[in-house]
mmCIF file of C-alpha atoms and ligand atoms in Angstrom:
data_model
loop_
_atom_site.group_PDB
_atom_site.id
_atom_site.type_symbol
_atom_site.label_atom_id
_atom_site.label_comp_id
_atom_site.label_asym_id
_atom_site.label_seq_id
_atom_site.Cartn_x
_atom_site.Cartn_y
_atom_site.Cartn_z
ATOM 1 C CA MET A 1 0.000 0.000 0.000
ATOM 2 C CA LYS A 2 1.285 3.376 -1.042
ATOM 3 C CA ASN A 3 0.764 5.675 1.937
ATOM 4 C CA ASP A 4 2.061 8.999 0.597
ATOM 5 C CA ALA A 5 -0.769 9.497 -1.895
ATOM 6 C CA ALA A 6 -3.708 11.904 -1.942
ATOM 7 C CA LEU A 7 -6.575 12.564 -4.329
ATOM 8 C CA LEU A 8 -7.324 16.070 -5.599
ATOM 9 C CA ILE A 9 -10.730 16.518 -7.238
ATOM 10 C CA VAL A 10 -10.695 19.775 -9.186
ATOM 11 C CA ASP A 11 -13.826 21.920 -9.573
ATOM 12 C CA VAL A 12 -16.548 19.300 -10.104
ATOM 13 C CA GLN A 13 -19.211 21.976 -9.674
ATOM 14 C CA ASN A 14 -22.646 22.468 -11.216
ATOM 15 C CA ASP A 15 -21.615 25.450 -13.347
ATOM 16 C CA PHE A 16 -18.934 23.355 -15.091
ATOM 17 C CA CYS A 17 -21.375 20.513 -15.821
ATOM 18 C CA PRO A 18 -24.081 20.285 -18.494
ATOM 19 C CA GLY A 19 -26.755 22.923 -17.783
ATOM 20 C CA GLY A 20 -24.296 25.124 -15.882
ATOM 21 C CA ALA A 21 -23.122 28.659 -16.649
ATOM 22 C CA LEU A 22 -19.770 27.507 -18.079
ATOM 23 C CA ALA A 23 -20.540 23.920 -18.967
ATOM 24 C CA VAL A 24 -17.676 21.674 -19.995
ATOM 25 C CA PRO A 25 -18.946 19.348 -22.736
ATOM 26 C CA ASP A 26 -19.733 16.033 -21.029
ATOM 27 C CA GLY A 27 -18.275 17.441 -17.822
ATOM 28 C CA ASP A 28 -20.422 15.205 -15.649
ATOM 29 C CA ARG A 29 -18.714 12.090 -17.002
ATOM 30 C CA VAL A 30 -16.007 12.642 -14.362
ATOM 31 C CA VAL A 31 -18.461 12.295 -11.471
ATOM 32 C CA GLU A 32 -18.678 8.487 -11.350
ATOM 33 C CA PRO A 33 -14.946 7.686 -11.643
ATOM 34 C CA LEU A 34 -14.049 10.423 -9.152
ATOM 35 C CA SER A 35 -16.663 9.218 -6.664
ATOM 36 C CA ARG A 36 -15.153 5.737 -7.007
ATOM 37 C CA ALA A 37 -11.621 7.068 -6.573
ATOM 38 C CA ALA A 38 -12.653 9.134 -3.537
ATOM 39 C CA GLY A 39 -14.277 6.092 -1.924
ATOM 40 C CA PHE A 40 -11.118 4.064 -2.470
ATOM 41 C CA PHE A 41 -8.727 6.730 -1.144
ATOM 42 C CA SER A 42 -10.878 7.344 1.898
ATOM 43 C CA ALA A 43 -11.259 3.637 2.723
ATOM 44 C CA ALA A 44 -7.482 3.305 2.370
ATOM 45 C CA GLY A 45 -6.968 6.128 4.875
ATOM 46 C CA LEU A 46 -5.566 8.447 2.195
ATOM 47 C CA PRO A 47 -6.502 12.150 2.059
ATOM 48 C CA VAL A 48 -9.180 13.393 -0.324
ATOM 49 C CA LEU A 49 -9.187 17.077 -1.262
ATOM 50 C CA ALA A 50 -11.737 18.857 -3.446
ATOM 51 C CA SER A 51 -11.134 22.297 -4.915
ATOM 52 C CA ARG A 52 -13.909 24.649 -5.930
ATOM 53 C CA ASP A 53 -14.087 27.890 -7.855
ATOM 54 C CA TRP A 54 -15.588 30.329 -5.375
ATOM 55 C CA HIS A 55 -15.900 33.740 -6.996
ATOM 56 C CA PRO A 56 -17.392 36.978 -5.711
ATOM 57 C CA PRO A 57 -20.211 38.335 -7.932
ATOM 58 C CA VAL A 58 -17.874 41.065 -9.211
ATOM 59 C CA THR A 59 -14.442 39.891 -10.332
ATOM 60 C CA THR A 60 -12.103 40.692 -13.210
ATOM 61 C CA HIS A 61 -12.334 36.959 -14.008
ATOM 62 C CA PHE A 62 -15.830 37.587 -15.478
ATOM 63 C CA ALA A 63 -16.445 39.096 -18.933
ATOM 64 C CA PRO A 64 -18.507 42.103 -17.772
ATOM 65 C CA TYR A 65 -15.510 43.213 -15.679
ATOM 66 C CA GLY A 66 -12.773 42.600 -18.246
ATOM 67 C CA GLY A 67 -12.272 38.862 -17.918
ATOM 68 C CA ALA A 68 -12.590 35.934 -20.304
ATOM 69 C CA TRP A 69 -15.559 34.054 -18.840
ATOM 70 C CA PRO A 70 -19.288 34.387 -18.249
ATOM 71 C CA ALA A 71 -20.138 34.614 -14.559
ATOM 72 C CA HIS A 72 -19.853 31.168 -12.956
ATOM 73 C CA CYS A 73 -19.359 29.540 -9.557
ATOM 74 C CA VAL A 74 -20.402 32.617 -7.599
ATOM 75 C CA GLU A 75 -19.873 31.858 -3.904
ATOM 76 C CA GLU A 76 -22.869 30.376 -2.054
ATOM 77 C CA THR A 77 -24.931 29.863 -5.259
ATOM 78 C CA SER A 78 -26.176 26.502 -6.536
ATOM 79 C CA GLY A 79 -23.869 26.859 -9.556
ATOM 80 C CA ALA A 80 -20.896 26.807 -7.202
ATOM 81 C CA ALA A 81 -22.085 23.673 -5.377
ATOM 82 C CA PHE A 82 -20.372 20.372 -6.054
ATOM 83 C CA HIS A 83 -22.242 18.153 -8.527
ATOM 84 C CA PRO A 84 -25.014 16.470 -6.519
ATOM 85 C CA ALA A 85 -23.899 12.964 -7.550
ATOM 86 C CA LEU A 86 -20.274 13.520 -6.522
ATOM 87 C CA ARG A 87 -19.712 11.389 -3.438
ATOM 88 C CA LEU A 88 -17.220 13.186 -1.247
ATOM 89 C CA PRO A 89 -16.199 11.088 1.763
ATOM 90 C CA GLU A 90 -16.434 12.444 5.279
ATOM 91 C CA GLY A 91 -13.259 14.347 6.007
ATOM 92 C CA THR A 92 -12.804 15.630 2.454
ATOM 93 C CA MET A 93 -10.807 18.857 2.628
ATOM 94 C CA VAL A 94 -12.395 21.611 0.545
ATOM 95 C CA ILE A 95 -10.094 24.158 -1.072
ATOM 96 C CA SER A 96 -11.760 27.388 -2.241
ATOM 97 C CA LYS A 97 -10.092 29.571 -4.864
ATOM 98 C CA GLY A 98 -10.885 32.580 -6.999
ATOM 99 C CA ASN A 99 -12.335 34.489 -4.068
ATOM 100 C CA VAL A 100 -9.894 37.375 -4.555
ATOM 101 C CA PRO A 101 -11.681 39.722 -7.016
ATOM 102 C CA ASP A 102 -8.682 40.598 -9.211
ATOM 103 C CA THR A 103 -7.282 37.105 -9.783
ATOM 104 C CA ASP A 104 -8.234 34.177 -12.053
ATOM 105 C CA SER A 105 -6.912 31.483 -9.696
ATOM 106 C CA TYR A 106 -7.158 28.543 -12.067
ATOM 107 C CA SER A 107 -4.873 26.497 -9.822
ATOM 108 C CA ALA A 108 -6.047 24.769 -6.656
ATOM 109 C CA PHE A 109 -2.648 25.814 -5.264
ATOM 110 C CA ASP A 110 -3.994 29.401 -5.227
ATOM 111 C CA GLY A 111 -6.754 28.352 -2.833
ATOM 112 C CA GLN A 112 -7.196 27.827 0.884
ATOM 113 C CA SER A 113 -9.025 25.447 3.185
ATOM 114 C CA ALA A 114 -11.840 26.686 5.425
ATOM 115 C CA ASP A 115 -9.265 27.425 8.140
ATOM 116 C CA GLY A 116 -7.037 29.411 5.794
ATOM 117 C CA LYS A 117 -4.329 26.845 4.999
ATOM 118 C CA SER A 118 -2.813 26.721 1.529
ATOM 119 C CA LEU A 119 -3.010 23.479 -0.415
ATOM 120 C CA ALA A 120 0.789 23.194 -0.403
ATOM 121 C CA ASP A 121 0.900 23.508 3.405
ATOM 122 C CA LEU A 122 -1.911 20.982 3.852
ATOM 123 C CA LEU A 123 -0.187 18.436 1.623
ATOM 124 C CA ALA A 124 3.120 18.966 3.385
ATOM 125 C CA ALA A 125 1.486 18.481 6.801
ATOM 126 C CA LEU A 126 -0.122 15.257 5.543
ATOM 127 C CA GLN A 127 3.249 14.097 4.170
ATOM 128 C CA VAL A 128 1.783 13.682 0.711
ATOM 129 C CA ARG A 129 4.389 13.072 -2.001
ATOM 130 C CA HIS A 130 2.154 11.860 -4.826
ATOM 131 C CA LEU A 131 -0.984 13.684 -5.919
ATOM 132 C CA TYR A 132 -3.621 11.987 -8.088
ATOM 133 C CA ILE A 133 -5.682 14.580 -9.947
ATOM 134 C CA GLY A 134 -8.975 14.515 -11.855
ATOM 135 C CA GLY A 135 -11.803 16.949 -12.515
ATOM 136 C CA LEU A 136 -12.633 20.014 -14.592
ATOM 137 C CA ALA A 137 -11.442 21.444 -16.812
ATOM 138 C CA THR A 138 -8.489 19.627 -18.368
ATOM 139 C CA ASP A 139 -7.239 22.705 -20.234
ATOM 140 C CA TYR A 140 -7.627 25.222 -17.375
ATOM 141 C CA CYS A 141 -7.888 24.354 -13.705
ATOM 142 C CA VAL A 142 -6.722 20.744 -13.962
ATOM 143 C CA ARG A 143 -3.736 21.753 -16.121
ATOM 144 C CA SER A 144 -2.804 24.640 -13.871
ATOM 145 C CA SER A 145 -3.186 22.629 -10.653
ATOM 146 C CA ALA A 146 -1.098 19.735 -11.988
ATOM 147 C CA LEU A 147 1.680 22.070 -13.151
ATOM 148 C CA ASP A 148 1.751 23.780 -9.742
ATOM 149 C CA ALA A 149 1.870 20.379 -8.050
ATOM 150 C CA ARG A 150 4.961 19.527 -10.106
ATOM 151 C CA ARG A 151 6.495 22.924 -9.216
ATOM 152 C CA ALA A 152 5.845 22.089 -5.563
ATOM 153 C CA GLY A 153 7.973 18.973 -6.032
ATOM 154 C CA LEU A 154 5.171 16.411 -5.960
ATOM 155 C CA GLU A 155 4.802 13.340 -8.105
ATOM 156 C CA VAL A 156 1.604 13.763 -10.084
ATOM 157 C CA THR A 157 -0.662 11.286 -11.845
ATOM 158 C CA LEU A 158 -3.534 12.562 -13.951
ATOM 159 C CA LEU A 159 -6.645 10.357 -13.912
ATOM 160 C CA THR A 160 -7.276 10.096 -17.644
ATOM 161 C CA ASP A 161 -10.835 8.794 -17.405
ATOM 162 C CA ALA A 162 -11.815 11.429 -14.841
ATOM 163 C CA ILE A 163 -11.085 14.683 -16.718
ATOM 164 C CA ALA A 164 -12.926 16.720 -19.348
ATOM 165 C CA GLY A 165 -11.886 19.869 -21.202
ATOM 166 C CA VAL A 166 -13.514 23.112 -22.354
ATOM 167 C CA ASP A 167 -11.683 23.173 -25.729
ATOM 168 C CA ILE A 168 -12.645 26.763 -26.570
ATOM 169 C CA VAL A 169 -9.977 26.290 -29.223
ATOM 170 C CA ALA A 170 -10.095 22.757 -30.625
ATOM 171 C CA GLY A 171 -7.129 20.750 -29.378
ATOM 172 C CA ASP A 172 -6.595 22.721 -26.140
ATOM 173 C CA SER A 173 -7.084 19.657 -23.959
ATOM 174 C CA GLU A 174 -4.690 17.579 -26.027
ATOM 175 C CA LYS A 175 -2.144 20.375 -25.830
ATOM 176 C CA ALA A 176 -2.658 20.540 -22.057
ATOM 177 C CA LEU A 177 -1.901 16.824 -21.772
ATOM 178 C CA ASP A 178 1.288 17.354 -23.819
ATOM 179 C CA ASP A 179 2.338 20.202 -21.513
ATOM 180 C CA LEU A 180 1.684 18.033 -18.471
ATOM 181 C CA GLY A 181 3.619 15.101 -19.889
ATOM 182 C CA ARG A 182 6.594 17.377 -20.526
ATOM 183 C CA ALA A 183 6.379 18.578 -16.915
ATOM 184 C CA GLY A 184 6.730 14.973 -15.736
ATOM 185 C CA VAL A 185 3.073 14.267 -14.985
ATOM 186 C CA MET A 186 2.148 10.570 -15.246
ATOM 187 C CA PHE A 187 -1.148 9.264 -16.602
ATOM 188 C CA GLY A 188 -3.434 6.443 -15.502
ATOM 189 C CA THR A 189 -7.087 5.472 -15.270
ATOM 190 C CA VAL A 190 -8.864 5.316 -11.923
ATOM 191 C CA ASP A 191 -8.876 1.510 -12.037
ATOM 192 C CA GLU A 192 -5.155 1.368 -12.841
ATOM 193 C CA VAL A 193 -4.385 3.726 -9.974
ATOM 194 C CA ILE A 194 -6.536 1.781 -7.514
ATOM 195 C CA ARG A 195 -4.711 -1.422 -8.492
ATOM 196 C CA LEU A 196 -1.330 0.272 -8.227
ATOM 197 C CA ILE A 197 -1.962 1.841 -4.835
ATOM 198 C CA SER A 198 -3.514 -1.350 -3.424
ATOM 199 C CA GLY A 199 -0.611 -3.452 -4.687
HETATM 200 C C1 VGL B 1 -12.194 26.918 -15.147
HETATM 201 C C2 VGL B 1 -12.557 28.341 -16.888
HETATM 202 C C3 VGL B 1 -12.817 29.375 -16.026
HETATM 203 C C4 VGL B 1 -11.864 25.538 -14.678
HETATM 204 C C5 VGL B 1 -12.446 27.934 -14.265
HETATM 205 O O1 VGL B 1 -12.295 25.129 -13.580
HETATM 206 O O2 VGL B 1 -11.135 24.842 -15.406
HETATM 207 N N1 VGL B 1 -12.234 27.134 -16.451
HETATM 208 N N2 VGL B 1 -12.744 29.159 -14.720
#
């Protein structure tokens, strides 16, 4: 059993899923594999962390105020809630990001837990050396979080069947995966990872 691993679920929120304000095509396909992964990590005594975009109503991240995106994941709204079918185990650590009005904060490493700890500090305190990442969106917050995890010196595995991309420009997600591979990120499906960690 690998005991230095943790799972990071990135931004599996209503607004990034079909019907949401900034829906990722097929975004909800990540919900089942991530729920399964979270159940496994938790049962194995390994940390589960879930990041969420948590924006104020007025932020330069949103198009009306100079940003690139329609308003989405406004704090305390139903659009900012985790997808209702996402099963987050008891003890899941929630990391909120994007709550500073003049930042984009794509990366979960820009966020903080409810008690104000950075993700990097939390992972260090938990002695996590290997972060397994899935969620939304491949070409933005997943990419940015995985790159920051590498910069923080962590081993990183991307859960290939638990990600989905925006692809505003066709090919963005593929390019993101190339960037991540070059940064030393490894790739595996949820089932492969469960087998590997159990072994
Ligand atoms: C995201 C676009 C804008 C993401 C967040 O979670 O990947 N994408 N804000």
